[in-house]
């Protein structure tokens, strides 16, 4: 028993000892973990304590980086702004006063803004502070610093005067407080008429005059074609009106009328070059008004702080104004155009039987300088660089002649090869129904249509032949003799003016060659029959087609040289090099020095003056007078307006024996249409060749509509097949307008059309109803036509229709998008093209047409250009005929 207890005690003691050991082990582990946790806690607390410092340092670094980038960006923007300001205000508009000199802007270049100070930015380049004025806005000055305000005004005016040509800025001063003393430095401009002062009671008259100038410029200068003088100058390279700057320096409270006029100038003046520099008078809120506020310690432009520049030195202002006045005085303004005109009672009193004579200007001693065209001198050559008054001289000459000679005595033909519409004023316009009664032809924008110049020469050559034949019948030699023996005939003298004529003679193509030949013949023989040529050019150097023909040049014995003109006068005659503006050397001795006369040319470009003369002459026109033919190379003619189209009509019975298709307008004098006759004869089909969809559709449209006009309803059949989706709108419009029996086909149904028409050609008997097939992009149906259509393929049927159809009143008018495609449809490269009796080539080079379509080798001399085509009819033409497709009918 005792042993058992001992064993139990021993066992218990062992277990307790084991449990104590395990507990001690766990305690040790727990204490170690506690110590590690305390270490971690300490480290965490230390790390947490260090976070604000790191974050603050990172934040500081980031802020420093942002500040640096901001400063760099600000400096870059300031640099760009300064560079832009220097571009906007170059030269005199912003140069420092110690290096300042006048630097007029180039022709057509806007004067830009002017500098009055700088905007300073810390750490960046100062940016010029600009005030937009000429063609840009008005300036309103306010604030308590009178000296600062007084410094701004001369800076604005001097920089503006220095940025334009002398005389291009006219100043109007209103200074009731100092009676003009505020603008005393600009007084030298008054001697040249560039500065006028109005007295204390003159503000009303000044504002009324500015408003009237704005009205006149809008009505007669801009005339709805341009929105501002700045836009006009940019488009034409010339500025017909000066800038007018009214400087209003205080005064009494404005009246209601004065306030209204001032508001009108603010709203509308900028577009017309009328500007205000105002101090002491409130201006209405307007985007064009720049507000300049100058306080003793602060200056702002539109709210932006500005450091004002010092005022210009008074001596600089005075010397600059004297130089400007001197330059203006050296070139006097032109005399009034009315000085060239006879008294109203003398209009149309002159007889042109022995020649034409009219003044062109005033000589050095006040006597008129006459220009004469007759047996001697017969023709005139006018030359002068751009801007020297060539067009003005032509206008003045036309006006002086038109006022003296009636339309029965004189006719004009005008052609302008430079881009512009200056001659258009002599023809009837949309805005002005009047025209110059003497004018028979006006051609404008013909710089890419030399064929029109050639057409004019051909017309004059035909008129010369007609007059020569009449002279032979009456056994006389000169126009004066012909008029004496045939007083009932119509034999006026003809003056043909060709401006920039060298464009007609440029190159070595057939147009230049024929034009030179015609010019030489007209110049040689025209004198005796009253046909006179006036050729004008900016520079005639290098015109081989003219100067290589001494016999031609010798006929132009009347030479008119404008300032700096070259090769107009004789080689040793340099009188034109020293001419002032508005002058010309008139020489009727082939340019020899002894024939020089200097004339001061009046201003004839003012449409208000010309309009008065033209309307007077228009009201005097004969009852049967018709407007001049106006050819505008940039305009697209309309089929409905074509005389040949209006003349078409259906016969009362039956069908026309020889129907015609009108394809476009011929580039000629009479506005005739290109006509394709379509009798029952082989080859009377038409091919339109090229990829220009609108032009191809226009040719087919005009042909179909002109044909339909010649048939009574139901008397002819029209089938339209459109195989190009882009041509669908035009083809659909034609289909809807054609008679009710017109039929529509597409790529799926066109084989049926070919089969029906082709098989019908084999039917015996008299041909039935005329049938016209209008095929749009027919080459696109090659795959569809290659399939079976009855016993023949569609292409075979098409070839059969082309070959046999015309003799059975079935004609094809088809558009192929390339010559190669057409040849492929006709049977391949070696296939005959006789069945295509006529074609119109659009954007197809002449070499592509080749000998199979055009007589000779190498194809025609044809260079494609927009909205022009080359028409060739084997049965009529020896050479191609350039046409203008008629515009859309809708």
PDB file of C-alpha atoms in Angstrom, residues 297-522:
ATOM      1  CA  UNK A 297       1.512 106.112 -59.065  1.00  0.00           C
ATOM      2  CA  UNK A 298      -0.334 103.667 -61.245  1.00  0.00           C
ATOM      3  CA  UNK A 299      -1.089 103.174 -64.932  1.00  0.00           C
ATOM      4  CA  UNK A 300      -3.311 100.467 -66.362  1.00  0.00           C
ATOM      5  CA  UNK A 301      -4.383  99.294 -69.817  1.00  0.00           C
ATOM      6  CA  UNK A 302      -7.647  97.370 -69.759  1.00  0.00           C
ATOM      7  CA  UNK A 303      -6.997  96.819 -66.027  1.00  0.00           C
ATOM      8  CA  UNK A 304      -3.435  95.508 -66.468  1.00  0.00           C
ATOM      9  CA  UNK A 305      -0.657  97.384 -64.583  1.00  0.00           C
ATOM     10  CA  UNK A 306       1.729  99.106 -66.994  1.00  0.00           C
ATOM     11  CA  UNK A 307       4.964 101.065 -66.688  1.00  0.00           C
ATOM     12  CA  UNK A 308       4.552 103.880 -69.214  1.00  0.00           C
ATOM     13  CA  UNK A 309       7.373 104.801 -71.583  1.00  0.00           C
ATOM     14  CA  UNK A 310       8.802 108.267 -71.543  1.00  0.00           C
ATOM     15  CA  UNK A 311       7.180 110.623 -74.046  1.00  0.00           C
ATOM     16  CA  UNK A 312       8.877 111.000 -77.442  1.00  0.00           C
ATOM     17  CA  UNK A 313      11.415 113.835 -77.582  1.00  0.00           C
ATOM     18  CA  UNK A 314       9.737 116.951 -79.020  1.00  0.00           C
ATOM     19  CA  UNK A 315      12.474 117.342 -81.626  1.00  0.00           C
ATOM     20  CA  UNK A 316      11.841 113.799 -82.868  1.00  0.00           C
ATOM     21  CA  UNK A 317       8.139 114.531 -83.269  1.00  0.00           C
ATOM     22  CA  UNK A 318       8.768 117.753 -85.164  1.00  0.00           C
ATOM     23  CA  UNK A 319      11.453 116.346 -87.473  1.00  0.00           C
ATOM     24  CA  UNK A 320       9.386 113.277 -88.305  1.00  0.00           C
ATOM     25  CA  UNK A 321       6.330 115.359 -89.160  1.00  0.00           C
ATOM     26  CA  UNK A 322       8.422 117.680 -91.343  1.00  0.00           C
ATOM     27  CA  UNK A 323       9.828 114.689 -93.231  1.00  0.00           C
ATOM     28  CA  UNK A 324       6.346 113.252 -93.754  1.00  0.00           C
ATOM     29  CA  UNK A 325       5.008 116.585 -94.977  1.00  0.00           C
ATOM     30  CA  UNK A 326       7.947 116.917 -97.358  1.00  0.00           C
ATOM     31  CA  UNK A 327       7.361 113.443 -98.801  1.00  0.00           C
ATOM     32  CA  UNK A 328       3.703 114.184 -99.329  1.00  0.00           C
ATOM     33  CA  UNK A 329       4.491 117.519-100.937  1.00  0.00           C
ATOM     34  CA  UNK A 330       6.884 115.846-103.378  1.00  0.00           C
ATOM     35  CA  UNK A 331       4.071 113.793-104.881  1.00  0.00           C
ATOM     36  CA  UNK A 332       0.960 115.935-105.267  1.00  0.00           C
ATOM     37  CA  UNK A 333      -2.395 114.245-105.088  1.00  0.00           C
ATOM     38  CA  UNK A 334      -4.068 113.604-108.420  1.00  0.00           C
ATOM     39  CA  UNK A 335      -6.350 116.187-109.898  1.00  0.00           C
ATOM     40  CA  UNK A 336     -10.104 115.612-109.982  1.00  0.00           C
ATOM     41  CA  UNK A 337     -11.332 113.255-112.650  1.00  0.00           C
ATOM     42  CA  UNK A 338     -13.919 115.827-113.684  1.00  0.00           C
ATOM     43  CA  UNK A 339     -11.085 117.968-115.060  1.00  0.00           C
ATOM     44  CA  UNK A 340     -10.895 115.557-118.013  1.00  0.00           C
ATOM     45  CA  UNK A 341     -14.566 115.857-118.893  1.00  0.00           C
ATOM     46  CA  UNK A 342     -16.137 118.426-121.200  1.00  0.00           C
ATOM     47  CA  UNK A 343     -19.036 120.571-120.029  1.00  0.00           C
ATOM     48  CA  UNK A 344     -22.290 118.562-119.961  1.00  0.00           C
ATOM     49  CA  UNK A 345     -23.457 120.390-123.081  1.00  0.00           C
ATOM     50  CA  UNK A 346     -20.395 119.069-124.923  1.00  0.00           C
ATOM     51  CA  UNK A 347     -21.020 115.379-124.246  1.00  0.00           C
ATOM     52  CA  UNK A 348     -21.009 113.224-127.406  1.00  0.00           C
ATOM     53  CA  UNK A 349     -20.323 116.180-129.680  1.00  0.00           C
ATOM     54  CA  UNK A 350     -17.049 114.940-131.182  1.00  0.00           C
ATOM     55  CA  UNK A 351     -16.646 113.164-134.519  1.00  0.00           C
ATOM     56  CA  UNK A 352     -14.270 110.186-134.711  1.00  0.00           C
ATOM     57  CA  UNK A 353     -13.988 109.975-138.494  1.00  0.00           C
ATOM     58  CA  UNK A 354     -10.369 111.146-138.475  1.00  0.00           C
ATOM     59  CA  UNK A 355      -9.360 109.887-135.029  1.00  0.00           C
ATOM     60  CA  UNK A 356      -9.921 109.992-131.300  1.00  0.00           C
ATOM     61  CA  UNK A 357      -8.464 112.678-129.069  1.00  0.00           C
ATOM     62  CA  UNK A 358      -8.974 113.396-125.363  1.00  0.00           C
ATOM     63  CA  UNK A 359      -6.954 114.847-122.465  1.00  0.00           C
ATOM     64  CA  UNK A 360      -5.317 112.422-120.055  1.00  0.00           C
ATOM     65  CA  UNK A 361      -4.039 114.950-117.523  1.00  0.00           C
ATOM     66  CA  UNK A 362      -2.449 118.264-116.837  1.00  0.00           C
ATOM     67  CA  UNK A 363       1.015 119.207-118.058  1.00  0.00           C
ATOM     68  CA  UNK A 364       3.669 120.996-115.998  1.00  0.00           C
ATOM     69  CA  UNK A 365       2.348 124.397-117.092  1.00  0.00           C
ATOM     70  CA  UNK A 366      -1.305 123.637-116.505  1.00  0.00           C
ATOM     71  CA  UNK A 367      -2.111 122.825-120.123  1.00  0.00           C
ATOM     72  CA  UNK A 368      -3.911 119.555-120.910  1.00  0.00           C
ATOM     73  CA  UNK A 369      -1.898 116.667-122.340  1.00  0.00           C
ATOM     74  CA  UNK A 370      -3.810 114.999-125.170  1.00  0.00           C
ATOM     75  CA  UNK A 371      -3.847 111.347-126.164  1.00  0.00           C
ATOM     76  CA  UNK A 372      -4.667 110.707-129.804  1.00  0.00           C
ATOM     77  CA  UNK A 373      -5.453 107.502-131.683  1.00  0.00           C
ATOM     78  CA  UNK A 374      -5.875 107.642-135.459  1.00  0.00           C
ATOM     79  CA  UNK A 375      -3.758 107.095-138.510  1.00  0.00           C
ATOM     80  CA  UNK A 376      -0.834 108.277-136.401  1.00  0.00           C
ATOM     81  CA  UNK A 377      -0.358 107.194-133.700  1.00  0.00           C
ATOM     82  CA  UNK A 378      -2.570 104.153-134.260  1.00  0.00           C
ATOM     83  CA  UNK A 379      -1.932 102.080-131.140  1.00  0.00           C
ATOM     84  CA  UNK A 380      -0.719 102.576-127.566  1.00  0.00           C
ATOM     85  CA  UNK A 381       1.536 100.717-125.156  1.00  0.00           C
ATOM     86  CA  UNK A 382       1.129 101.422-121.416  1.00  0.00           C
ATOM     87  CA  UNK A 383       3.606 100.238-118.803  1.00  0.00           C
ATOM     88  CA  UNK A 384       4.229 100.693-115.133  1.00  0.00           C
ATOM     89  CA  UNK A 385       4.910  98.568-112.038  1.00  0.00           C
ATOM     90  CA  UNK A 386       2.077  97.529-109.783  1.00  0.00           C
ATOM     91  CA  UNK A 387       0.670 100.428-107.785  1.00  0.00           C
ATOM     92  CA  UNK A 388       1.810 103.200-110.139  1.00  0.00           C
ATOM     93  CA  UNK A 389      -1.675 103.911-111.491  1.00  0.00           C
ATOM     94  CA  UNK A 390      -1.962 101.877-114.684  1.00  0.00           C
ATOM     95  CA  UNK A 391      -5.604 100.948-114.133  1.00  0.00           C
ATOM     96  CA  UNK A 392      -6.376 104.485-112.991  1.00  0.00           C
ATOM     97  CA  UNK A 393      -4.884 105.844-116.207  1.00  0.00           C
ATOM     98  CA  UNK A 394      -6.957 103.449-118.321  1.00  0.00           C
ATOM     99  CA  UNK A 395     -10.112 104.493-116.474  1.00  0.00           C
ATOM    100  CA  UNK A 396      -9.285 108.164-116.942  1.00  0.00           C
ATOM    101  CA  UNK A 397      -8.676 107.687-120.670  1.00  0.00           C
ATOM    102  CA  UNK A 398     -11.890 105.682-121.142  1.00  0.00           C
ATOM    103  CA  UNK A 399     -13.897 108.321-119.294  1.00  0.00           C
ATOM    104  CA  UNK A 400     -12.422 111.214-121.258  1.00  0.00           C
ATOM    105  CA  UNK A 401     -13.175 109.468-124.569  1.00  0.00           C
ATOM    106  CA  UNK A 402     -16.628 108.194-123.576  1.00  0.00           C
ATOM    107  CA  UNK A 403     -17.751 111.696-122.577  1.00  0.00           C
ATOM    108  CA  UNK A 404     -16.725 113.163-125.968  1.00  0.00           C
ATOM    109  CA  UNK A 405     -17.720 110.446-128.448  1.00  0.00           C
ATOM    110  CA  UNK A 406     -21.088 108.737-128.683  1.00  0.00           C
ATOM    111  CA  UNK A 407     -21.484 104.944-129.003  1.00  0.00           C
ATOM    112  CA  UNK A 408     -22.005 105.481-132.736  1.00  0.00           C
ATOM    113  CA  UNK A 409     -18.512 106.988-132.893  1.00  0.00           C
ATOM    114  CA  UNK A 410     -16.638 104.752-130.468  1.00  0.00           C
ATOM    115  CA  UNK A 411     -16.801 101.203-129.106  1.00  0.00           C
ATOM    116  CA  UNK A 412     -14.677  99.641-126.354  1.00  0.00           C
ATOM    117  CA  UNK A 413     -13.520  96.070-125.862  1.00  0.00           C
ATOM    118  CA  UNK A 414     -11.774  95.503-122.517  1.00  0.00           C
ATOM    119  CA  UNK A 415      -9.806  92.475-121.391  1.00  0.00           C
ATOM    120  CA  UNK A 416      -8.042  92.110-118.025  1.00  0.00           C
ATOM    121  CA  UNK A 417      -5.617  89.216-117.661  1.00  0.00           C
ATOM    122  CA  UNK A 418      -4.796  89.933-114.047  1.00  0.00           C
ATOM    123  CA  UNK A 419      -6.994  88.608-111.255  1.00  0.00           C
ATOM    124  CA  UNK A 420      -9.524  91.280-110.477  1.00  0.00           C
ATOM    125  CA  UNK A 421     -12.860  92.753-111.455  1.00  0.00           C
ATOM    126  CA  UNK A 422     -11.962  96.409-111.946  1.00  0.00           C
ATOM    127  CA  UNK A 423     -13.318  96.459-115.512  1.00  0.00           C
ATOM    128  CA  UNK A 424     -16.620  94.917-114.409  1.00  0.00           C
ATOM    129  CA  UNK A 425     -17.928  98.357-113.432  1.00  0.00           C
ATOM    130  CA  UNK A 426     -18.445  99.163-117.121  1.00  0.00           C
ATOM    131  CA  UNK A 427     -20.872  96.252-117.608  1.00  0.00           C
ATOM    132  CA  UNK A 428     -24.310  95.724-116.184  1.00  0.00           C
ATOM    133  CA  UNK A 429     -24.148  94.335-112.641  1.00  0.00           C
ATOM    134  CA  UNK A 430     -26.476  92.923-110.033  1.00  0.00           C
ATOM    135  CA  UNK A 431     -26.160  95.981-107.805  1.00  0.00           C
ATOM    136  CA  UNK A 432     -25.962  98.576-110.555  1.00  0.00           C
ATOM    137  CA  UNK A 433     -28.095  98.081-113.680  1.00  0.00           C
ATOM    138  CA  UNK A 434     -26.235 100.776-115.606  1.00  0.00           C
ATOM    139  CA  UNK A 435     -23.424 100.152-118.066  1.00  0.00           C
ATOM    140  CA  UNK A 436     -21.187 102.263-120.237  1.00  0.00           C
ATOM    141  CA  UNK A 437     -23.075 102.481-123.566  1.00  0.00           C
ATOM    142  CA  UNK A 438     -19.827 102.358-125.576  1.00  0.00           C
ATOM    143  CA  UNK A 439     -18.781  99.069-124.031  1.00  0.00           C
ATOM    144  CA  UNK A 440     -19.263  95.980-126.168  1.00  0.00           C
ATOM    145  CA  UNK A 441     -17.142  93.448-124.299  1.00  0.00           C
ATOM    146  CA  UNK A 442     -15.627  93.188-120.821  1.00  0.00           C
ATOM    147  CA  UNK A 443     -13.465  90.218-119.902  1.00  0.00           C
ATOM    148  CA  UNK A 444     -12.324  89.770-116.295  1.00  0.00           C
ATOM    149  CA  UNK A 445     -10.523  86.993-114.425  1.00  0.00           C
ATOM    150  CA  UNK A 446      -9.234  85.588-117.690  1.00  0.00           C
ATOM    151  CA  UNK A 447      -5.714  84.918-116.428  1.00  0.00           C
ATOM    152  CA  UNK A 448      -6.273  81.171-116.962  1.00  0.00           C
ATOM    153  CA  UNK A 449      -8.404  81.569-120.107  1.00  0.00           C
ATOM    154  CA  UNK A 450      -5.993  82.830-122.727  1.00  0.00           C
ATOM    155  CA  UNK A 451      -8.377  81.384-125.311  1.00  0.00           C
ATOM    156  CA  UNK A 452     -10.739  84.275-124.560  1.00  0.00           C
ATOM    157  CA  UNK A 453      -8.038  86.778-125.473  1.00  0.00           C
ATOM    158  CA  UNK A 454      -7.470  84.833-128.664  1.00  0.00           C
ATOM    159  CA  UNK A 455     -11.219  84.889-129.338  1.00  0.00           C
ATOM    160  CA  UNK A 456     -11.211  88.686-129.011  1.00  0.00           C
ATOM    161  CA  UNK A 457      -8.354  88.986-131.500  1.00  0.00           C
ATOM    162  CA  UNK A 458     -10.161  86.666-133.922  1.00  0.00           C
ATOM    163  CA  UNK A 459     -13.307  88.782-133.578  1.00  0.00           C
ATOM    164  CA  UNK A 460     -11.345  91.958-134.282  1.00  0.00           C
ATOM    165  CA  UNK A 461      -9.659  90.290-137.244  1.00  0.00           C
ATOM    166  CA  UNK A 462     -13.061  89.364-138.651  1.00  0.00           C
ATOM    167  CA  UNK A 463     -14.283  92.940-138.098  1.00  0.00           C
ATOM    168  CA  UNK A 464     -11.155  94.197-139.857  1.00  0.00           C
ATOM    169  CA  UNK A 465     -11.904  91.901-142.807  1.00  0.00           C
ATOM    170  CA  UNK A 466     -15.522  93.132-142.903  1.00  0.00           C
ATOM    171  CA  UNK A 467     -14.422  96.754-142.960  1.00  0.00           C
ATOM    172  CA  UNK A 468     -11.730  96.102-145.544  1.00  0.00           C
ATOM    173  CA  UNK A 469     -14.282  94.387-147.813  1.00  0.00           C
ATOM    174  CA  UNK A 470     -16.637  97.356-147.466  1.00  0.00           C
ATOM    175  CA  UNK A 471     -13.804  99.752-148.258  1.00  0.00           C
ATOM    176  CA  UNK A 472     -12.991  97.761-151.410  1.00  0.00           C
ATOM    177  CA  UNK A 473     -16.610  97.810-152.528  1.00  0.00           C
ATOM    178  CA  UNK A 474     -16.673 101.586-152.184  1.00  0.00           C
ATOM    179  CA  UNK A 475     -13.161 101.955-153.636  1.00  0.00           C
ATOM    180  CA  UNK A 476     -11.726 103.734-150.577  1.00  0.00           C
ATOM    181  CA  UNK A 477      -8.882 102.916-148.218  1.00  0.00           C
ATOM    182  CA  UNK A 478      -9.490 104.672-144.904  1.00  0.00           C
ATOM    183  CA  UNK A 479     -12.263 104.730-142.322  1.00  0.00           C
ATOM    184  CA  UNK A 480     -12.908 108.445-142.814  1.00  0.00           C
ATOM    185  CA  UNK A 481     -13.435 107.860-146.543  1.00  0.00           C
ATOM    186  CA  UNK A 482     -15.673 104.847-145.915  1.00  0.00           C
ATOM    187  CA  UNK A 483     -17.853 106.840-143.524  1.00  0.00           C
ATOM    188  CA  UNK A 484     -18.130 109.622-146.081  1.00  0.00           C
ATOM    189  CA  UNK A 485     -19.342 107.329-148.888  1.00  0.00           C
ATOM    190  CA  UNK A 486     -21.432 105.066-146.624  1.00  0.00           C
ATOM    191  CA  UNK A 487     -22.994 107.371-144.013  1.00  0.00           C
ATOM    192  CA  UNK A 488     -25.751 104.862-143.178  1.00  0.00           C
ATOM    193  CA  UNK A 489     -23.277 102.135-142.225  1.00  0.00           C
ATOM    194  CA  UNK A 490     -22.174 101.409-138.681  1.00  0.00           C
ATOM    195  CA  UNK A 491     -18.471 102.259-138.640  1.00  0.00           C
ATOM    196  CA  UNK A 492     -17.434 103.428-135.153  1.00  0.00           C
ATOM    197  CA  UNK A 493     -13.799 103.438-134.157  1.00  0.00           C
ATOM    198  CA  UNK A 494     -12.910 100.465-131.980  1.00  0.00           C
ATOM    199  CA  UNK A 495     -10.520 100.652-129.033  1.00  0.00           C
ATOM    200  CA  UNK A 496      -9.479  97.264-127.648  1.00  0.00           C
ATOM    201  CA  UNK A 497      -7.715  97.475-124.270  1.00  0.00           C
ATOM    202  CA  UNK A 498      -5.818  94.395-123.084  1.00  0.00           C
ATOM    203  CA  UNK A 499      -4.396  94.725-119.578  1.00  0.00           C
ATOM    204  CA  UNK A 500      -1.462  92.454-118.690  1.00  0.00           C
ATOM    205  CA  UNK A 501      -1.367  91.391-122.328  1.00  0.00           C
ATOM    206  CA  UNK A 502       1.854  89.438-121.819  1.00  0.00           C
ATOM    207  CA  UNK A 503      -0.214  86.606-120.328  1.00  0.00           C
ATOM    208  CA  UNK A 504      -1.762  86.090-123.763  1.00  0.00           C
ATOM    209  CA  UNK A 505       1.658  85.808-125.390  1.00  0.00           C
ATOM    210  CA  UNK A 506       3.320  83.713-122.678  1.00  0.00           C
ATOM    211  CA  UNK A 507       4.662  80.326-123.646  1.00  0.00           C
ATOM    212  CA  UNK A 508       5.327  78.700-126.981  1.00  0.00           C
ATOM    213  CA  UNK A 509       1.993  77.024-127.579  1.00  0.00           C
ATOM    214  CA  UNK A 510      -0.493  77.429-130.387  1.00  0.00           C
ATOM    215  CA  UNK A 511      -2.444  80.129-128.502  1.00  0.00           C
ATOM    216  CA  UNK A 512       0.622  82.365-128.134  1.00  0.00           C
ATOM    217  CA  UNK A 513       1.652  81.841-131.741  1.00  0.00           C
ATOM    218  CA  UNK A 514      -1.757  82.624-133.205  1.00  0.00           C
ATOM    219  CA  UNK A 515      -2.254  85.582-130.829  1.00  0.00           C
ATOM    220  CA  UNK A 516       1.066  87.100-131.878  1.00  0.00           C
ATOM    221  CA  UNK A 517       0.188  86.669-135.556  1.00  0.00           C
ATOM    222  CA  UNK A 518      -3.232  88.263-135.090  1.00  0.00           C
ATOM    223  CA  UNK A 519      -1.792  91.114-133.050  1.00  0.00           C
ATOM    224  CA  UNK A 520       0.737  91.862-135.753  1.00  0.00           C
ATOM    225  CA  UNK A 521      -1.901  91.846-138.471  1.00  0.00           C
ATOM    226  CA  UNK A 522      -4.290  94.025-136.458  1.00  0.00           C
TER     227      UNK A 522
END
